[in-house]
Amino acid sequence: VVAGARAQDSPADAASAVEAPAAVEAPAVVPAPVAAVPEIKRDDLLLWRLLGGGEIMGALVKETPHQYYIDIGPTVIDVPHDSVLEKVDLAARKADDASPLGLGSATFDPSTGAVVFSSGKTSAGMLSQREVLENVKKSVVLVSNPGGLGTGWFVTTDGKIVTNHHVVGRELYQTVTVFVKNGEQWERKRIENNKVVAVSDLLDIAVIQLDMDKARELGVPVTPLVVAPSGSLEAGDSVYAVGNPGMGYMVLDHTISEGIVSSLSRNFNDVIYLQTTAAVNPGNSGGPLVNTRGEVVGLITLKAVFQEGVAFALPVDYVHHFLRHTDAFAVSEQFRNQGFRYYSPE
């Protein structure tokens, strides 16, 4: 009934023999005084409203021509200037100001290095289709290998990309094309030999590590998408599918299609999927399904055969779980991560 929405296939012994030098007693070392860490006071805190509906509460510790560096408590994060819609000075805010502080709060996930924004169900954070696309474009990439092509998206600032397992196939190394805005145009920056670091065949999800040295050499920025919190989606909500569907030998990169969530619980092989009316075609696999705030609510994975307006995405709950446990899904050079076999009870 369903098929993956992937693009169509295209053409010490020596060291131990050396005698160790005699131990020399080290002179006493007096530790240098440790500089006191400046305390961040409540008056230093700012509320940062972001494009996409998220928000951060933290103190500005540094600013460059393109980035803000914000102390959010467990770490300091960098936020691009063009991602900030508004800064609210909490100390200067009047007591009788009844306007809402924001849509939610931010939490730092140390296992993925990502900041996950928890947004409220309010229309105040909704963006236009054009705003959603402009926000998502810089984070969505084209993933290709000898077996075909698909879509992926940045989930961390250190270059981790989420996509489908059936997009990467059995290939350990992938080609990733990042789209970089130059004025009004989008330039393609192609980076070869990016390693697949984690996969799940059951969930049809994979993580690719971008070659960050090559990315820096090419001047490729890495902008992760905001991942929506669990339980933030309801049937009937508007969503957008963003990806790189193919048409013959042409790739229609950064294609966006609008739809609604038809169902939150479609069961295929004991995995629950979101059903959406957003148009999905070969090449969309691995792309993000985003809400009206530009937050990822699902990973586009399946579509119905011979039917339009019936597509399926892996819910963000599974994505959260996979990202928290990537070590358990790590791949080897042989591209296998299971050292066991199930036997029939008979």
Short mmCIF file of C-alpha atoms in Angstrom, two decimals, residues 30-36:
data_model
loop_
_atom_site.label_atom_id
_atom_site.label_comp_id
_atom_site.label_asym_id
_atom_site.label_seq_id
_atom_site.Cartn_x
_atom_site.Cartn_y
_atom_site.Cartn_z
CA VAL A 30 51.38 25.86 42.56
CA PRO A 31 48.00 26.14 40.82
CA ALA A 32 47.27 29.45 39.17
CA PRO A 33 44.37 31.39 40.58
CA VAL A 34 41.13 30.70 38.75
CA ALA A 35 39.35 33.74 37.41
CA ALA A 36 35.94 34.22 38.93
#
